[in-house]
Coordinates of C-alpha atoms in Angstrom, one line a residue:
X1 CA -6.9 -1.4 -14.2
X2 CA -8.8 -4.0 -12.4
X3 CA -12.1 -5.0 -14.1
X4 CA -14.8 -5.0 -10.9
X5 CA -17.5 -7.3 -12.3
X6 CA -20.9 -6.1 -12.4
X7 CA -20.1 -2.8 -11.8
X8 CA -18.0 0.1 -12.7
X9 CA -15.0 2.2 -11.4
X10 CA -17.2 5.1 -10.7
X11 CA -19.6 3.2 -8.7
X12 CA -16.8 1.3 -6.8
X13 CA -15.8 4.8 -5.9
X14 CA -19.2 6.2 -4.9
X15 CA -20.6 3.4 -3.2
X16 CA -17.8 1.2 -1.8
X17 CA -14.1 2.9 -1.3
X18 CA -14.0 3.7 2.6
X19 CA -17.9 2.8 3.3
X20 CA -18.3 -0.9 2.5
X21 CA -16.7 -4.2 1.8
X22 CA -17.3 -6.0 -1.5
X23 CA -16.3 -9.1 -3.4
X24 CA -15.1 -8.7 -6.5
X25 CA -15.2 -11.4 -8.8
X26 CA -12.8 -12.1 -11.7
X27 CA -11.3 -8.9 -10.8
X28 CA -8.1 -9.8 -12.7
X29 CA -8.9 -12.3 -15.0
X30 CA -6.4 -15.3 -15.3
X31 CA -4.1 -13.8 -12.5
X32 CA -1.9 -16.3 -10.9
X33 CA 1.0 -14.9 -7.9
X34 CA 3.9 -14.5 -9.6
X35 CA 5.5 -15.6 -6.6
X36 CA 6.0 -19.1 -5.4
X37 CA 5.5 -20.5 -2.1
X38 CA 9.2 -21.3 -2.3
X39 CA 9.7 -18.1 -3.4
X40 CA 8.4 -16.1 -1.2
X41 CA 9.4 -18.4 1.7
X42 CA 13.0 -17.7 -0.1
X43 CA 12.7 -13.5 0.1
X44 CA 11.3 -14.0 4.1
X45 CA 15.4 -15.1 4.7
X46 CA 16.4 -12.0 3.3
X47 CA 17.4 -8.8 5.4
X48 CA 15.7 -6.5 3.6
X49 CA 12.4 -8.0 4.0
X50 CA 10.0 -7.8 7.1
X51 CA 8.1 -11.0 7.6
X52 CA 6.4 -13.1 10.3
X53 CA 5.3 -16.4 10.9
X54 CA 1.9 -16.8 12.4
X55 CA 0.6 -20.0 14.6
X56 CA -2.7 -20.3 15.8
X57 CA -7.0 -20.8 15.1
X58 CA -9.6 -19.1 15.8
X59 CA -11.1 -22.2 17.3
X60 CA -8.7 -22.5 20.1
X61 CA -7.8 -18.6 19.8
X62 CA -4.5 -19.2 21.2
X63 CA -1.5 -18.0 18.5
X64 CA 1.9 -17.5 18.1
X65 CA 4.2 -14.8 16.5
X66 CA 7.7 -15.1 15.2
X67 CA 9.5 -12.8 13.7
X68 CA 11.8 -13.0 10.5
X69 CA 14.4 -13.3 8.9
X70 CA 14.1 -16.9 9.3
X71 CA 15.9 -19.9 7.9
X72 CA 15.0 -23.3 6.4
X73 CA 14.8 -24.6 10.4
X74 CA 12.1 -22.1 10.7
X75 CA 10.3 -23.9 8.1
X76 CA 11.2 -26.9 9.0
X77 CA 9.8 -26.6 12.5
X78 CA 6.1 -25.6 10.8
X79 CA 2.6 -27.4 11.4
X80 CA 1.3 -29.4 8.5
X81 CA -1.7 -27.0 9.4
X82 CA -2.9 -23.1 10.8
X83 CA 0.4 -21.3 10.2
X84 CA 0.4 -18.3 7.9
X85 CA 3.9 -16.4 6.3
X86 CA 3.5 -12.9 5.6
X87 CA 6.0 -10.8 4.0
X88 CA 5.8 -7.5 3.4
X89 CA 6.5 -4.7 0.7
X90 CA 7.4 -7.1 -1.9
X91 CA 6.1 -4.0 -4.5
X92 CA 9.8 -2.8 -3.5
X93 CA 11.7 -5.9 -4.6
X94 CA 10.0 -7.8 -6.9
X95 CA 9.5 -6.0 -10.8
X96 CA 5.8 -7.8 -11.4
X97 CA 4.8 -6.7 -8.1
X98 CA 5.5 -3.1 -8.2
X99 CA 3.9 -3.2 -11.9
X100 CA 0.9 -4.8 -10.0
X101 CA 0.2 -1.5 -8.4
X102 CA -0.7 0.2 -11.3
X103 CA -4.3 -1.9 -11.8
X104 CA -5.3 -0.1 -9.0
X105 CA -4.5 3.4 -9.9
X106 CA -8.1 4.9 -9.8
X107 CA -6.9 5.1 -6.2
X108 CA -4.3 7.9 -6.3
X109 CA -0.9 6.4 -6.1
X110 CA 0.3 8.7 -2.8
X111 CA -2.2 6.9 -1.0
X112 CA -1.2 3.3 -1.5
X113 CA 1.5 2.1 1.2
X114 CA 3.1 -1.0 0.1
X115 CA 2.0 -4.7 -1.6
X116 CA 2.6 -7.9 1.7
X117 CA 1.7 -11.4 0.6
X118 CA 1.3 -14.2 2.3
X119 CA 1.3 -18.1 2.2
X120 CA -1.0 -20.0 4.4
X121 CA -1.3 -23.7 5.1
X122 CA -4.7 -25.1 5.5
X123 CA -6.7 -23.1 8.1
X124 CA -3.4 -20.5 8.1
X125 CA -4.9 -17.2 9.1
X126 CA -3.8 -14.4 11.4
X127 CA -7.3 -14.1 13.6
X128 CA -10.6 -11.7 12.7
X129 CA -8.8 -8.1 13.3
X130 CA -9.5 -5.0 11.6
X131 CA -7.2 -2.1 10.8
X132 CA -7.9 1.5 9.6
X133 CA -6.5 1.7 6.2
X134 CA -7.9 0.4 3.1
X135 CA -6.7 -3.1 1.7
X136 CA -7.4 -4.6 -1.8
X137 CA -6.9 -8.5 -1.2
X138 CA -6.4 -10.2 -4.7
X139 CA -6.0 -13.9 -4.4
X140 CA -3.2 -15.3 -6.3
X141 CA -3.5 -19.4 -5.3
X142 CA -5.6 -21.7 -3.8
X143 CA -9.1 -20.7 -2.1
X144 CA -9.2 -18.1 0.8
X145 CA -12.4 -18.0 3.0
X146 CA -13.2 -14.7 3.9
X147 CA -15.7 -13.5 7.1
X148 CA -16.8 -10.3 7.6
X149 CA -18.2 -7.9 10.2
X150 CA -18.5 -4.4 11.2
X151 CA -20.0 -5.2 15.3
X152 CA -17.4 -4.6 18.3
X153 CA -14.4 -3.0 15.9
X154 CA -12.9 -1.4 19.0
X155 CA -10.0 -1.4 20.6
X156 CA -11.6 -3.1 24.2
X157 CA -12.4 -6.2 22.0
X158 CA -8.8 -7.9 21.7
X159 CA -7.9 -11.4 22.9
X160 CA -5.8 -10.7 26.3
X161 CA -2.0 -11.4 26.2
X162 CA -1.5 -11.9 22.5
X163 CA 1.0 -10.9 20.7
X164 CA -1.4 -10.0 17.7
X165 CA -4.9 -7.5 17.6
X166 CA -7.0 -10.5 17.3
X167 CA -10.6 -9.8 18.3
X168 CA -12.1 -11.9 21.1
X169 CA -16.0 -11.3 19.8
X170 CA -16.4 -11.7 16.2
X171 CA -20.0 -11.9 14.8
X172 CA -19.9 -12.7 11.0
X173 CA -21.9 -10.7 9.0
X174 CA -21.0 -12.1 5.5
X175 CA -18.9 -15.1 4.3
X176 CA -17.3 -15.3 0.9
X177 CA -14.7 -17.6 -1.4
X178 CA -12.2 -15.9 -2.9
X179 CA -10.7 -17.9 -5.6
X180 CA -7.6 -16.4 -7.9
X181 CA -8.3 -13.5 -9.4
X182 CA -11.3 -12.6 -7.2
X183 CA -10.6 -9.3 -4.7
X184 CA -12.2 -8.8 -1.1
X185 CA -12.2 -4.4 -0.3
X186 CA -11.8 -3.9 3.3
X187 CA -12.4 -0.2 3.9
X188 CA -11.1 1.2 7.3
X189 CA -12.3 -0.1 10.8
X190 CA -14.6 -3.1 9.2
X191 CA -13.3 -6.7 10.7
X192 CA -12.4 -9.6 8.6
X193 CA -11.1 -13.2 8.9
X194 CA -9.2 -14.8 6.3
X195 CA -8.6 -18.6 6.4
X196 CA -7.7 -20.9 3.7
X197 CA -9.5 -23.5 2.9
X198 CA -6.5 -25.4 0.7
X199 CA -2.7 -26.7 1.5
X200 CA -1.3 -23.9 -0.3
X201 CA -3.0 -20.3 -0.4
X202 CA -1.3 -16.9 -1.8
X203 CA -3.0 -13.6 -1.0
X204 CA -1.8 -9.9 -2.3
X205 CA -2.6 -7.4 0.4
X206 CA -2.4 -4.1 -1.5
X207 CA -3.2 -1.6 1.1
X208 CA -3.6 2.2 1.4
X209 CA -1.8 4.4 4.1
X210 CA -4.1 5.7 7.1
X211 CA -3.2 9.3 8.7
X212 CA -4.4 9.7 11.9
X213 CA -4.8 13.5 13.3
X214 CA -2.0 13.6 15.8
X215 CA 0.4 11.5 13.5
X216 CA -0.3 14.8 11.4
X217 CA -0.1 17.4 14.3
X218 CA 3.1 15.6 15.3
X219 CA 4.6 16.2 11.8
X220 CA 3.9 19.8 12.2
X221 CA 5.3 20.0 15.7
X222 CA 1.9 21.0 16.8
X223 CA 0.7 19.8 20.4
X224 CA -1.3 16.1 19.5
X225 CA -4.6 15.5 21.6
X226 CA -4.6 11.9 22.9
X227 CA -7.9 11.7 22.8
X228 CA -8.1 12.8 19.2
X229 CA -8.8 9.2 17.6
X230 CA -9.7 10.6 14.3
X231 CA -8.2 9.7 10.9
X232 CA -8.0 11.4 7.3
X233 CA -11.2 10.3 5.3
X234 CA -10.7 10.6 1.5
X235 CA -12.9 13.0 -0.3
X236 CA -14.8 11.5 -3.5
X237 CA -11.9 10.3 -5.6
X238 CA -13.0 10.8 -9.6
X239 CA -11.9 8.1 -11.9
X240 CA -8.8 10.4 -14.3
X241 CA -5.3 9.3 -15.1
X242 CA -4.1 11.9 -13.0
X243 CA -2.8 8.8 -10.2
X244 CA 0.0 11.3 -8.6
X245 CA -1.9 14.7 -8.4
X246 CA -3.6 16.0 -4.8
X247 CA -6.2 18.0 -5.6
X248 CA -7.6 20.8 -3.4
X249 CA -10.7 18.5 -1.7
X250 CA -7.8 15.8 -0.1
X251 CA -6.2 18.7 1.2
X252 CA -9.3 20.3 2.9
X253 CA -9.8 17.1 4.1
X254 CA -6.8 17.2 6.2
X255 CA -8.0 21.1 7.0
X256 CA -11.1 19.5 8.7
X257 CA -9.2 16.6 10.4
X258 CA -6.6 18.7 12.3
X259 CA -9.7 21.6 12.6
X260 CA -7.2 24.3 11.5
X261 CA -7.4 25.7 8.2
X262 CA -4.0 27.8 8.6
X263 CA -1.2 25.2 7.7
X264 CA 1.3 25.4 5.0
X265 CA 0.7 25.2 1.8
X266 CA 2.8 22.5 0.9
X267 CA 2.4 20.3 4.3
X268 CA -0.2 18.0 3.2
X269 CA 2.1 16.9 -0.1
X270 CA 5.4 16.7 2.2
X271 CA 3.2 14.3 4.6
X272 CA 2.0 12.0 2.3
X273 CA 5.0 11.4 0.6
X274 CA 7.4 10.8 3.3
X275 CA 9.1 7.8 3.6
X276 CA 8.6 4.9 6.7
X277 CA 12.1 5.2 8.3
X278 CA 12.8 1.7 6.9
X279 CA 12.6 2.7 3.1
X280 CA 14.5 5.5 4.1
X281 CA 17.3 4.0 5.3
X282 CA 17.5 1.7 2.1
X283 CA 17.2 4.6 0.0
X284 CA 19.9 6.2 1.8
X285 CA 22.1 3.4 1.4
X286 CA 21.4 3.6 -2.2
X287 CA 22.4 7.2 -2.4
X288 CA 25.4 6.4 -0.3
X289 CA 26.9 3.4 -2.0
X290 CA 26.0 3.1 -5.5
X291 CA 26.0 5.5 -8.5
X292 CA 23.3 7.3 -10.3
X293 CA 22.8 5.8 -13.7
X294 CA 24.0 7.5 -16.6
X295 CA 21.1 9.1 -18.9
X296 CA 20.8 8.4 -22.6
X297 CA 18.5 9.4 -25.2
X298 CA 15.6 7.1 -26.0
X299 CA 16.1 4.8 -23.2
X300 CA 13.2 4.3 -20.6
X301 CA 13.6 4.9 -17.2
X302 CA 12.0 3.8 -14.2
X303 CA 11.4 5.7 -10.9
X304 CA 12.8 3.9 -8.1
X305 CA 10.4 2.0 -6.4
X306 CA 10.6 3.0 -2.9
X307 CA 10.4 6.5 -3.6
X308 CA 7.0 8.6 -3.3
X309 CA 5.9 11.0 -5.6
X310 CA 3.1 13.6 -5.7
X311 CA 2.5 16.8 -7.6
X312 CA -0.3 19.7 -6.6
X313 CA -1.1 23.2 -8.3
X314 CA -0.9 26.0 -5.6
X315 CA -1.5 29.2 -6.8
X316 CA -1.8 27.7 -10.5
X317 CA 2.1 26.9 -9.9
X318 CA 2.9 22.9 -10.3
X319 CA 4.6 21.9 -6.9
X320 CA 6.4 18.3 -7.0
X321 CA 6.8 16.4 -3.5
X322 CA 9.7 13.6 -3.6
X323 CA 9.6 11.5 -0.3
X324 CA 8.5 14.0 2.0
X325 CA 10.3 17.2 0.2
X326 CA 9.6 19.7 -2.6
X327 CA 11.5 19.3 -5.5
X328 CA 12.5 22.7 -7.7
X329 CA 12.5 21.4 -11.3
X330 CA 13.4 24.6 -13.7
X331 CA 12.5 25.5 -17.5
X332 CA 11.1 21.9 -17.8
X333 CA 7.2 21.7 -19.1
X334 CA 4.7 20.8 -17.2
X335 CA 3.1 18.1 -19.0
X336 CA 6.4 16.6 -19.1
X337 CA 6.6 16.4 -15.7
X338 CA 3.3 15.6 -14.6
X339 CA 3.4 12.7 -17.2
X340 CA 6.3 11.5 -15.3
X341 CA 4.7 11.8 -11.8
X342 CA 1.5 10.0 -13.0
X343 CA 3.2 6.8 -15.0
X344 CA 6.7 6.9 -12.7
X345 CA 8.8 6.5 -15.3
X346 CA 10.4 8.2 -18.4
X347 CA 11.2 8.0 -21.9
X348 CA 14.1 10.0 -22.4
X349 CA 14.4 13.1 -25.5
X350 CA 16.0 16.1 -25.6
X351 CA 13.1 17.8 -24.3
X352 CA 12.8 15.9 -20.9
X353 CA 16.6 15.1 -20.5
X354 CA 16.7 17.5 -18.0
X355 CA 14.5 16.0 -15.7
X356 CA 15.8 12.8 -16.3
X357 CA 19.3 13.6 -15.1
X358 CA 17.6 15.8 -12.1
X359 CA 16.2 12.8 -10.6
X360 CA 19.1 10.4 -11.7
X361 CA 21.6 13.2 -9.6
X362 CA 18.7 12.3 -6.5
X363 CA 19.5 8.4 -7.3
X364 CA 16.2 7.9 -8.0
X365 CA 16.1 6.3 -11.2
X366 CA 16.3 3.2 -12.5
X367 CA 16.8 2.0 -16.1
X368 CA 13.9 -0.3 -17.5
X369 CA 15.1 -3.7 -18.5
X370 CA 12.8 -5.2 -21.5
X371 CA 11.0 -8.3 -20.4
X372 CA 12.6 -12.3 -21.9

């Protein structure tokens, strides 16, 4: 897990996650991206990836959006300065990536969304926005100059006929450095402006899904209120190993949101878990066109990463969600499974083979290849 200097997990949690920003310093100590610029220039021409090229300053506040996949003319065509790549849900591709995810899994795992990164040249940025979902930014290369403020975050204060949620008045509160290794929190709805300050700058965006109430309502089929604005607030998140459970205060959190207390008991679990439709249709494809893999004893296997998992007691019954369903699993322990659900992957005996070849029958499995 990351190492917040100065102060612990606990206190991160009380005094920080969702109420206030903070610079972490040396928050991964020694880190370097394990992506290249070329690299991740490379996956921004693949198909599978969703990436964007960003033009523009803050001092002329006049910027540009292109959308990938792009080509080597794309790059070609670049400023030597103020552009910014950003690609995202590298966690899904990339092996070190996804592993990444697990320093930060005193957050529970069904609430993280997906890892983007990005490359910026010299004064790259993409403007002072803010956004409501929570965002770890660990800096992987060069120097990134971050601005903060929590005055006019609303949706009246955008620059007019821009392709991008820039805001037009941005009053810095605080300015920091982040250098590699170091993380800038962003909780929900507090601004920020990220511009590099060398040639070549790498950032890690590792950000946490927001719910809003009617994207909840809608789930449910339930009439949504357009003038609801509200969105999920986490309740007081302890610091356990228990990364994939959802215990009973997240869900009467979502009770309190909606202001109805009378909803299934297994809708907040089916939510949270459900795929975006884009890592849907890839898993689909997987479960379409290739085959499961074939379970043997003593072999370690990975769950897939784009699939979401969560597990919650109702009744004192263990209840597994898999990417927006239940999952039945029969005459399996459940510390077996719950270990599974928490770490994502699985060292196969003859006690947990059955779960093993449950989720490879789903496709969901992958097998672990030892690291060279």
């Amino acid at each position: 897990m990351i190492c917040p200097g100065g102060i612990s997990k606990e206190e991160f949690l009380n005094e920080y996650w969702q109420k206030k920003p903070i610079l972490i310093k040396n928050a991964i100590p020694n880190f370097i991206s394990p992506l290249s610029p070329n690299e991740l220039a490379g996956l921004s021409c693949e198909e599978e990836f969703e990436s964007r090229i960003i033009k523009g300053s803050i001092l002329k506040n006049i910027w540009t959006l292109e959308n990938g996949p792009f080509n080597d003319n794309s790059f070609k065509n670049t400023p030597n300065n103020e552009w910014t790549l950003l690609v995202q849900g590298v966690d899904k591709h990339v092996q070190e990536i996804y592993e990444l995810i697990d320093e930060f899994n005193f957050i529970p795992r069904w609430r993280f969304d997906d890892v983007m990164i990005s490359f910026a040249s010299l004064g790259g940025s993409v403007g002072p926005h803010y956004d409501h979902y929570d965002v770890f930014l660990l800096q992987g290369h060069g120097k990134r100059k971050w601005q903060i403020s929590s005055i006019d975050c609303n949706p009246n204060n955008y620059v007019p006929n821009s392709p991008l949620r820039i805001m037009e008045n941005f009053e810095i509160e605080k300015t920091w450095v982040a250098e590699p290794g170091d993380i800038v929190y962003i909780p929900p709805g507090i601004a920020h402006h990220g511009e590099s300050i060398d040639s070549e700058c790498i950032t890690l965006s590792i950000g946490y899904r927001s719910y809003s109430a009617n994207e909840m309502l809608e789930s449910l089929e339930l009439t949504i209120d357009k003038y609801n604005n509200s969105y999920y607030e986490d309740p007081l998140w302890l610091n356990s190993n228990s990364s994939a459970e959802i215990p009973y205060s997240a869900i009467e959190k979502s009770h309190k949101l909606l202001q109805n207390s009378d909803l299934p008991d297994t809708f907040f679990g089916c939510f949270v878990t459900k795929l975006d439709p884009l890592d849907e249709e890839k898993l689909n494809e997987i479960v379409a066109f290739e085959d499961p893999v074939v379970i043997k004893e003593s072999v370690t296997y990975n769950l897939h990463p784009l699939s979401r998992i969560a597990y919650q007691f109702i009744d004192k019954e263990l209840v597994v969600f898999i990417n927006g369903n239940t999952l039945r699993i029969n005459d399996i322990l459940d510390d077996s499974i719950i270990d599974f659900c928490n770490t994502r992957k699985i060292k196969v005996n003859d006690k947990n083979k059955p779960l093993a070849i449950q989720f490879s029958s789903l496709s969901l499995l992958e097998e672990t290849h030892p690291k060279i």
